[in-house]
mmCIF file of C-alpha atoms in Angstrom:
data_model
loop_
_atom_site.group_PDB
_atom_site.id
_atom_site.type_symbol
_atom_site.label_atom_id
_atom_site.label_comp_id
_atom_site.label_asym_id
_atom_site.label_seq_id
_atom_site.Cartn_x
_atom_site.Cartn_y
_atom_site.Cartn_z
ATOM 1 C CA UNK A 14 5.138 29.045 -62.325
ATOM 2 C CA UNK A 15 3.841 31.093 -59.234
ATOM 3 C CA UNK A 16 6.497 32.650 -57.240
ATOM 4 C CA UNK A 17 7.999 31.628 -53.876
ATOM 5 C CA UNK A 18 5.981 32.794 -51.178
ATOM 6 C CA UNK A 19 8.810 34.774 -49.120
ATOM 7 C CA UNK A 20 6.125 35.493 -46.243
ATOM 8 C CA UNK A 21 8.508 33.699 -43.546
ATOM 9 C CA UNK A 22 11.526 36.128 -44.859
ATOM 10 C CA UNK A 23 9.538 39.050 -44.459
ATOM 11 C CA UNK A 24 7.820 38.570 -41.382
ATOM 12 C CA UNK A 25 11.082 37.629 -39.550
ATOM 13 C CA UNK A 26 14.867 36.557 -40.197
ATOM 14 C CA UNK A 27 15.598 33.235 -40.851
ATOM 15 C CA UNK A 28 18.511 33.623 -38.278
ATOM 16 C CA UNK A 29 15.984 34.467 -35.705
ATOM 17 C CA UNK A 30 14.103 31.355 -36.450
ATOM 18 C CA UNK A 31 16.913 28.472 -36.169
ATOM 19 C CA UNK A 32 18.164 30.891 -33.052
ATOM 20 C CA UNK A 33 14.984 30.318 -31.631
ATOM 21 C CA UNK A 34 14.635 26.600 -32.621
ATOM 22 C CA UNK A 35 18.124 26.325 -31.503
ATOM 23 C CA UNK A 36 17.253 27.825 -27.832
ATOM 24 C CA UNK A 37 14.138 25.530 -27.361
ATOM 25 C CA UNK A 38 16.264 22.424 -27.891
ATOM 26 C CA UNK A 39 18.994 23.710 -25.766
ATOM 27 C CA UNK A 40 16.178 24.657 -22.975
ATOM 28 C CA UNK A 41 14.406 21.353 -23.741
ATOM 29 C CA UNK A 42 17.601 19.416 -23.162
ATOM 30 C CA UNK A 43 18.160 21.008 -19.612
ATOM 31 C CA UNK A 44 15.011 20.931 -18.893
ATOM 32 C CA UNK A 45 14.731 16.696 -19.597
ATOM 33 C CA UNK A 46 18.346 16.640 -18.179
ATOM 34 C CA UNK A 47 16.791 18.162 -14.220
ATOM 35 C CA UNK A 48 13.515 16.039 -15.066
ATOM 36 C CA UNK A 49 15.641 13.026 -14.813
ATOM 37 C CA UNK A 50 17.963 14.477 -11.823
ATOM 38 C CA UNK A 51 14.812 14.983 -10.071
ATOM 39 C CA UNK A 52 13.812 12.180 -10.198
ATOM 40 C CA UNK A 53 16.784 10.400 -8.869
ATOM 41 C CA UNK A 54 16.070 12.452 -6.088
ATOM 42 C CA UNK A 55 12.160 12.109 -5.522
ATOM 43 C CA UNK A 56 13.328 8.064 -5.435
ATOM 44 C CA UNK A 57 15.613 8.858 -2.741
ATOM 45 C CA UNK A 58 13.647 11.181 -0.678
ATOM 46 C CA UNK A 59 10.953 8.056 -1.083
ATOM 47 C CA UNK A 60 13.578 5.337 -0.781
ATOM 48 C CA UNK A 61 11.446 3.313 -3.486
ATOM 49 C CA UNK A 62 12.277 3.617 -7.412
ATOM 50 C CA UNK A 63 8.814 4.912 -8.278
ATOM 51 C CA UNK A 64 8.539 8.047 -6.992
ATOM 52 C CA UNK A 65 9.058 10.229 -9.816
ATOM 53 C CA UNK A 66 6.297 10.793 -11.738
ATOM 54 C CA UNK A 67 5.757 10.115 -15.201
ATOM 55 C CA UNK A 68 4.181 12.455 -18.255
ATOM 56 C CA UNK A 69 2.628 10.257 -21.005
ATOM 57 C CA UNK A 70 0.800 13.080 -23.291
ATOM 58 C CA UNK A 71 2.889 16.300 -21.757
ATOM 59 C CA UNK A 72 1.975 18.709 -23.945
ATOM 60 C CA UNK A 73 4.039 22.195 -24.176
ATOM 61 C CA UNK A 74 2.598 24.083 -26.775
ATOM 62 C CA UNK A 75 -0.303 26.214 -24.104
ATOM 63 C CA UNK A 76 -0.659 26.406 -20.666
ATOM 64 C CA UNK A 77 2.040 27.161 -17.772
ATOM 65 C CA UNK A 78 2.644 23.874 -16.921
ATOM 66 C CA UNK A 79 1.070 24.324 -13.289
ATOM 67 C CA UNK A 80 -0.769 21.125 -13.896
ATOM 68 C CA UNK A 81 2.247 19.075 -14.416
ATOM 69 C CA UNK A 82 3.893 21.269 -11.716
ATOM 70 C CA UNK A 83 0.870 19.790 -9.209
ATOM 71 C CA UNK A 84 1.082 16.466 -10.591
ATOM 72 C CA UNK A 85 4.410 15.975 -9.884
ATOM 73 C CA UNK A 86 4.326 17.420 -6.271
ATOM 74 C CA UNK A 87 1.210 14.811 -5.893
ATOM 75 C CA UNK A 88 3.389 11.554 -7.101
ATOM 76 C CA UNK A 89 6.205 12.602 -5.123
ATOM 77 C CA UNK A 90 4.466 13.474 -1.888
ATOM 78 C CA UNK A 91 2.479 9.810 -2.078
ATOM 79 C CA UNK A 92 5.707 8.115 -1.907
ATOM 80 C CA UNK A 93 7.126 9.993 0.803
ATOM 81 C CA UNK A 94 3.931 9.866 2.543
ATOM 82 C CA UNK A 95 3.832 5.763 2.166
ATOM 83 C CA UNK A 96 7.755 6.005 3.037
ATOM 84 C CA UNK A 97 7.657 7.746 5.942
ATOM 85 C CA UNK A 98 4.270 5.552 7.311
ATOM 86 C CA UNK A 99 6.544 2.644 7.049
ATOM 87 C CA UNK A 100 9.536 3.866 8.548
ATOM 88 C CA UNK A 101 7.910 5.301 11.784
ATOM 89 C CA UNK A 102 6.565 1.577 12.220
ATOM 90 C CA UNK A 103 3.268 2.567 12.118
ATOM 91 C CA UNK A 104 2.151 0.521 8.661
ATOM 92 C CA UNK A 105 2.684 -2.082 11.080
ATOM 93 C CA UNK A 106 -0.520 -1.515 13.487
ATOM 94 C CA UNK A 107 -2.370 -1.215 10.129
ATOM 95 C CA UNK A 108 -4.616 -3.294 9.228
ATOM 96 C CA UNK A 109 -4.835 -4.105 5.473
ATOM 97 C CA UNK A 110 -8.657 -2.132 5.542
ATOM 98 C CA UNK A 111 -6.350 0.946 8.028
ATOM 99 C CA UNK A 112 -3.719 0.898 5.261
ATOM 100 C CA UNK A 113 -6.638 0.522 2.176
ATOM 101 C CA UNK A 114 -8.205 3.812 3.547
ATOM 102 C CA UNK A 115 -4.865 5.736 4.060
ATOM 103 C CA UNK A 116 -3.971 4.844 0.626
ATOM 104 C CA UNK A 117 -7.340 6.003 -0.948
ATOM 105 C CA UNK A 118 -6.803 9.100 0.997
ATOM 106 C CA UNK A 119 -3.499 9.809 -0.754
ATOM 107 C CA UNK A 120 -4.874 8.514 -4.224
ATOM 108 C CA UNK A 121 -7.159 11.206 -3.584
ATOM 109 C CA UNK A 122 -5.731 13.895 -2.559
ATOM 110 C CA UNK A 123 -2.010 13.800 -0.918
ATOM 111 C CA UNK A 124 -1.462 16.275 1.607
ATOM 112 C CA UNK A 125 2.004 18.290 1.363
ATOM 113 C CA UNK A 126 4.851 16.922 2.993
ATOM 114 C CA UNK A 127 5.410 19.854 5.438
ATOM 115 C CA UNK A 128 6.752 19.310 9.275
ATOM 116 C CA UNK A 129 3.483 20.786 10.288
ATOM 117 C CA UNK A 130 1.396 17.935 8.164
ATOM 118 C CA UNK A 131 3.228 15.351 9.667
ATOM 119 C CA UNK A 132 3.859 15.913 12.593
ATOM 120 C CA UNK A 133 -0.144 16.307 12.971
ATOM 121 C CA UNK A 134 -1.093 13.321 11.181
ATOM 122 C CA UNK A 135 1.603 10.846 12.789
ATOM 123 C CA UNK A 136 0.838 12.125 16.313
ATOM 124 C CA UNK A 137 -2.824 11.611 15.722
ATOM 125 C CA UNK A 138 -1.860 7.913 14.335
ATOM 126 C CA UNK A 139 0.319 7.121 17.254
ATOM 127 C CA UNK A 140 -2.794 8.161 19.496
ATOM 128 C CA UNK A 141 -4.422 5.698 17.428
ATOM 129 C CA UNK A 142 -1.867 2.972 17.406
ATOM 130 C CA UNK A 143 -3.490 0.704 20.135
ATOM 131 C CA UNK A 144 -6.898 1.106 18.719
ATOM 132 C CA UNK A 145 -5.898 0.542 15.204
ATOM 133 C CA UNK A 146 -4.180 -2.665 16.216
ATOM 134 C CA UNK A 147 -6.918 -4.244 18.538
ATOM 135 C CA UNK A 148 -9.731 -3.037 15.676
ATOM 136 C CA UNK A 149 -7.145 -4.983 12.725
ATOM 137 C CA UNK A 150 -6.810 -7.863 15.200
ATOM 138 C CA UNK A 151 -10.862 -8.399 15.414
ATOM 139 C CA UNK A 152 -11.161 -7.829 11.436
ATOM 140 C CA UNK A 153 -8.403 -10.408 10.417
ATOM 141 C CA UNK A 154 -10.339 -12.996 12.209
ATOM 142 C CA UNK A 155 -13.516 -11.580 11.042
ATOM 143 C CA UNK A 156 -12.525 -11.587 7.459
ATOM 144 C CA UNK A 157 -11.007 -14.889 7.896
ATOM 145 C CA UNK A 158 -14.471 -16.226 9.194
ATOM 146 C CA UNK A 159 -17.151 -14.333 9.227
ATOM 147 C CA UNK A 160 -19.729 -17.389 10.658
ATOM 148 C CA UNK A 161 -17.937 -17.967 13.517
ATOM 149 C CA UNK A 162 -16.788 -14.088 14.478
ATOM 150 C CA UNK A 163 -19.659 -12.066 13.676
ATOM 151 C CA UNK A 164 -20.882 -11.576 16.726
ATOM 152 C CA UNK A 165 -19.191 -10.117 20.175
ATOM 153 C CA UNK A 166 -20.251 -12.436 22.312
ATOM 154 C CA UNK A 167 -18.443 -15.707 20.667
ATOM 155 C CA UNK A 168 -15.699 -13.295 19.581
ATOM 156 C CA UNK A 169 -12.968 -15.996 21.279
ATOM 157 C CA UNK A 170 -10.221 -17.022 19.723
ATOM 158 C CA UNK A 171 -9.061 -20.726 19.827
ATOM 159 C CA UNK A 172 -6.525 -23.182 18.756
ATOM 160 C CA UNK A 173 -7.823 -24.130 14.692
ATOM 161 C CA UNK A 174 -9.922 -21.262 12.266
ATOM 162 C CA UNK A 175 -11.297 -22.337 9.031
ATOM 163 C CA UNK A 176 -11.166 -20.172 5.907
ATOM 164 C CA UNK A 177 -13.613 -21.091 3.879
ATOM 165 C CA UNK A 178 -13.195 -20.157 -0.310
ATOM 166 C CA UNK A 179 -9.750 -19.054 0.220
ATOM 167 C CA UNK A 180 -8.114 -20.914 -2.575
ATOM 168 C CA UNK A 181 -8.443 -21.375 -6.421
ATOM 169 C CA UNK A 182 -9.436 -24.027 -8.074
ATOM 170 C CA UNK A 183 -7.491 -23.211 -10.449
ATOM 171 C CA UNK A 184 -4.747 -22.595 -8.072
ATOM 172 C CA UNK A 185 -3.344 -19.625 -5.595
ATOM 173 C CA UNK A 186 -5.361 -17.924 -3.522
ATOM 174 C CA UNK A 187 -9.030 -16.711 -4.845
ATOM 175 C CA UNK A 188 -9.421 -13.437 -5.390
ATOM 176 C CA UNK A 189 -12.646 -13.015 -4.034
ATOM 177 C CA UNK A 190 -12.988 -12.003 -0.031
ATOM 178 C CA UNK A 191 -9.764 -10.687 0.846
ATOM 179 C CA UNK A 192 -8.487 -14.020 2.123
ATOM 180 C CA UNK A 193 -5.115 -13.305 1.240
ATOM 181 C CA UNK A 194 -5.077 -9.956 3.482
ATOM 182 C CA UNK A 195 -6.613 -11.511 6.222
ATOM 183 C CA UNK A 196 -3.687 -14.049 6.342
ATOM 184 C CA UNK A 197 -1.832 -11.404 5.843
ATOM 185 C CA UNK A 198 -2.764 -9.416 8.752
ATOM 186 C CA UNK A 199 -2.999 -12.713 11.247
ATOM 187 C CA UNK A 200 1.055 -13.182 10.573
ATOM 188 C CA UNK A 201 1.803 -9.838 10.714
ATOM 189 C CA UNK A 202 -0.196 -9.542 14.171
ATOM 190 C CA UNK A 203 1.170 -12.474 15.527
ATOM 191 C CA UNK A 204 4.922 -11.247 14.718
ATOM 192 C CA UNK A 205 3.861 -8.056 16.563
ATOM 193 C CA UNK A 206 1.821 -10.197 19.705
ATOM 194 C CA UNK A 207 5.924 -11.661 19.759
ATOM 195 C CA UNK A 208 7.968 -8.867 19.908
ATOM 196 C CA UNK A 209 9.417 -9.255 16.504
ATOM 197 C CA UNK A 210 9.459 -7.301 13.250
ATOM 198 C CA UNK A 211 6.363 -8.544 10.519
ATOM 199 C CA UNK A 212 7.914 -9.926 7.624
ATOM 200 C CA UNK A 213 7.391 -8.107 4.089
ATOM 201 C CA UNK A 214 4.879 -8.846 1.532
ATOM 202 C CA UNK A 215 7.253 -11.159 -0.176
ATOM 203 C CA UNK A 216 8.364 -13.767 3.081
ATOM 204 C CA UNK A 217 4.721 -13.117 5.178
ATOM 205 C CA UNK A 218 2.236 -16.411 5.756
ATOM 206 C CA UNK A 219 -0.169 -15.804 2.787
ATOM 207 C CA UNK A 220 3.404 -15.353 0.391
ATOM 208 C CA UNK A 221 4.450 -18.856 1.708
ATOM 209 C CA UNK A 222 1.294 -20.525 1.059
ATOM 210 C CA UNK A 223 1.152 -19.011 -2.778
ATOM 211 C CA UNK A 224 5.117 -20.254 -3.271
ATOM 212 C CA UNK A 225 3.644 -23.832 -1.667
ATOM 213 C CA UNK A 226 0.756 -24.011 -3.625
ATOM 214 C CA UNK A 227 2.572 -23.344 -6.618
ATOM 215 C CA UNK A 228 5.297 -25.993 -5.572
ATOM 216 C CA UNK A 229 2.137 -28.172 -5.716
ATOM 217 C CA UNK A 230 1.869 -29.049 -1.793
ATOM 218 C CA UNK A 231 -1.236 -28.563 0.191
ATOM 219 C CA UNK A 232 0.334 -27.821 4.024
ATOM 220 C CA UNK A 233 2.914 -25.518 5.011
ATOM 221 C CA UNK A 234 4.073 -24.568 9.061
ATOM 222 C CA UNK A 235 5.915 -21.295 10.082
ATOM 223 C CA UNK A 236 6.390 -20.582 13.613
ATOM 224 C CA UNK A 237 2.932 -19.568 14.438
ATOM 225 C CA UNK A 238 0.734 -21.341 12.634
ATOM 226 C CA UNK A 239 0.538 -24.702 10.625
ATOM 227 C CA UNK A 240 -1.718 -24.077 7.324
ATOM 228 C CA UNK A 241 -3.703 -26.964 5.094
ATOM 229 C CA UNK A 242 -5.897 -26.239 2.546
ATOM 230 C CA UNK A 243 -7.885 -28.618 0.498
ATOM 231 C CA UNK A 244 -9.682 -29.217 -2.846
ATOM 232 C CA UNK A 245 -12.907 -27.508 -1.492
ATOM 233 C CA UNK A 246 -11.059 -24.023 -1.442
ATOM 234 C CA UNK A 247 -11.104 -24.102 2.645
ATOM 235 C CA UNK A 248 -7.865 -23.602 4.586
ATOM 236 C CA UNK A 249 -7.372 -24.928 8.261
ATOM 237 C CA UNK A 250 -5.024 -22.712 10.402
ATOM 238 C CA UNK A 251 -3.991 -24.220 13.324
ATOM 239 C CA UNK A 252 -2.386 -21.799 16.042
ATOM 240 C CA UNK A 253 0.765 -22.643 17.246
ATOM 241 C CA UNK A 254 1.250 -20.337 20.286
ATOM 242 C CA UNK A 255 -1.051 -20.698 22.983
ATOM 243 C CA UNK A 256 0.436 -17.473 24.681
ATOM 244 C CA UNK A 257 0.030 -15.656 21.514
ATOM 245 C CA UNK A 258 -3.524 -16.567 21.471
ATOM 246 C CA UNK A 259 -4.178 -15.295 25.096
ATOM 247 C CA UNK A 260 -2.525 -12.129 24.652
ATOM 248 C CA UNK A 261 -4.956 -11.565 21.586
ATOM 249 C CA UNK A 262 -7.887 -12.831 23.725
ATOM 250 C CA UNK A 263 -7.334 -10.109 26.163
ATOM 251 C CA UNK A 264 -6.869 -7.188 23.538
ATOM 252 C CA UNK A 265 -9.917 -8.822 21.756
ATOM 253 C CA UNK A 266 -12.066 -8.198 24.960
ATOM 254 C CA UNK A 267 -10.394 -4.973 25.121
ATOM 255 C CA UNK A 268 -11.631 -3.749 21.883
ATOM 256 C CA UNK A 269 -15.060 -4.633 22.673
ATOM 257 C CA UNK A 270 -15.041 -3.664 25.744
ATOM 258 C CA UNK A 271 -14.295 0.125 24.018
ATOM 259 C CA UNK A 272 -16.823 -0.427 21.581
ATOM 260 C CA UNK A 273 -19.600 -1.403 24.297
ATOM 261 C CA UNK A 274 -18.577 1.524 26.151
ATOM 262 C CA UNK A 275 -18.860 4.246 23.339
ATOM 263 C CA UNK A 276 -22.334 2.757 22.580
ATOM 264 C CA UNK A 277 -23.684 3.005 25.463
#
């Protein structure tokens, strides 16, 4: 019988080795136990609960964490970012394509949240505001239908748009073209054309429609608009508010007006 290999006695005490193991569990512990604490706050700071970021294959046997240390300043600073955008009510002169590229941007490569970082990028929004809101005007009706809106000069708006391919066959809205944002976007700019606060993602136009379609009807009317789609995929979206519609008119001319300008 060979002998027990006492290597591990030798080369240190067992006492030092459960001391050790002992202190890493302890450290662990505290460590998980501020993870979660920070996290409670990161949700706070970003008044959403998915802020805090999350480490699938965290590995602490090499390296300095600094990776983890960057990812979690990244997840954090995205929500805060996306909090803050909405609270300073300027998600609302986004359009979805404005809010699509700001996103990307933070997918990308969130800047800190410093005082310096936003005060510079919400000033240079809020210089941006009326442009951002006449250029997502021209694009929900553009995206809505392209045929008719394509070109400047029979850029009007009138009482009835067609969507063409918005819905399934196979019900709810198709997922190709956007349709869905566009909608979207024309509810949320007509709120705005009114005075009054857009609704969220779950009580706006193109939400309605879904819960109708589902309910199996084929028309729904909100205050703005009366919607009908049919088996061909189109919808019909009559406007509601003739005032509404001049108001956009004008802003409409506006924008094009700017964009004639800066061409020429």
């Amino acid at each position: 019988m060979e002998a027990l290999n006492t290597d591990i006695i030798r080369q240190g005490s067992i006492q030092e080795v459960i001391l050790k193991r002992d202190r890493a569990i302890e450290m662990f512990h505290k460590a998980i136990d501020m993870m979660y604490q920070a996290g409670k706050i990161a949700n706070d700071a970003a008044q959403c609960s998915y802020a805090a970021p999350s480490f699938e294959r965290m590995s602490f046997s090499y390296g300095d964490g600094d990776t983890e240390k960057d990812k979690a300043r990244q997840e954090i600073d995205k929500a805060v970012w996306r909090y803050l955008l909405g609270i300073s009510g300027l998600r609302n002169v986004m359009d979805a394509q404005a809010y699509r590229e700001f996103n990307n941007q933070l997918d990308k490569d969130p800047p800190e949240v410093t005082l310096d970082n936003l005060t510079a990028t919400f000033s240079d929004l809020g210089a941006q505001s009326g442009d951002l809101f006449r250029r997502g005007l021209v694009n929900a009706f553009v995206n809505l239908d392209y045929s008719t809106y394509k070109t400047n000069d029979a850029f009007k708006i009138g009482k009835k748009v067609i969507v063409t391919g918005a819905m399934s066959p196979h019900g709810g809205f198709s997922y190709y073209g956007r349709k869905r944002e566009a909608i979207t976007d024309l509810d949320r700019i007509f709120h705005i054309l009114d005075g009054k606060e857009p609704k969220d993602h779950l009580a706006d136009a193109s939400a309605l429609i879904a819960q109708a379609d589902r309910n199996g009807d084929k028309a729904l009317e909100t205050e703005y608009f009366r919607f009908k789609w049919f088996k061909n995929g189109n919808i019909h979206i009559e406007l509601l508010r003739p005032d509404l519609v001049t108001s956009a008119n004008k802003l409409i001319a506006k924008h094009f007006g700017q964009v004639l300008r800066q061409a020429s």
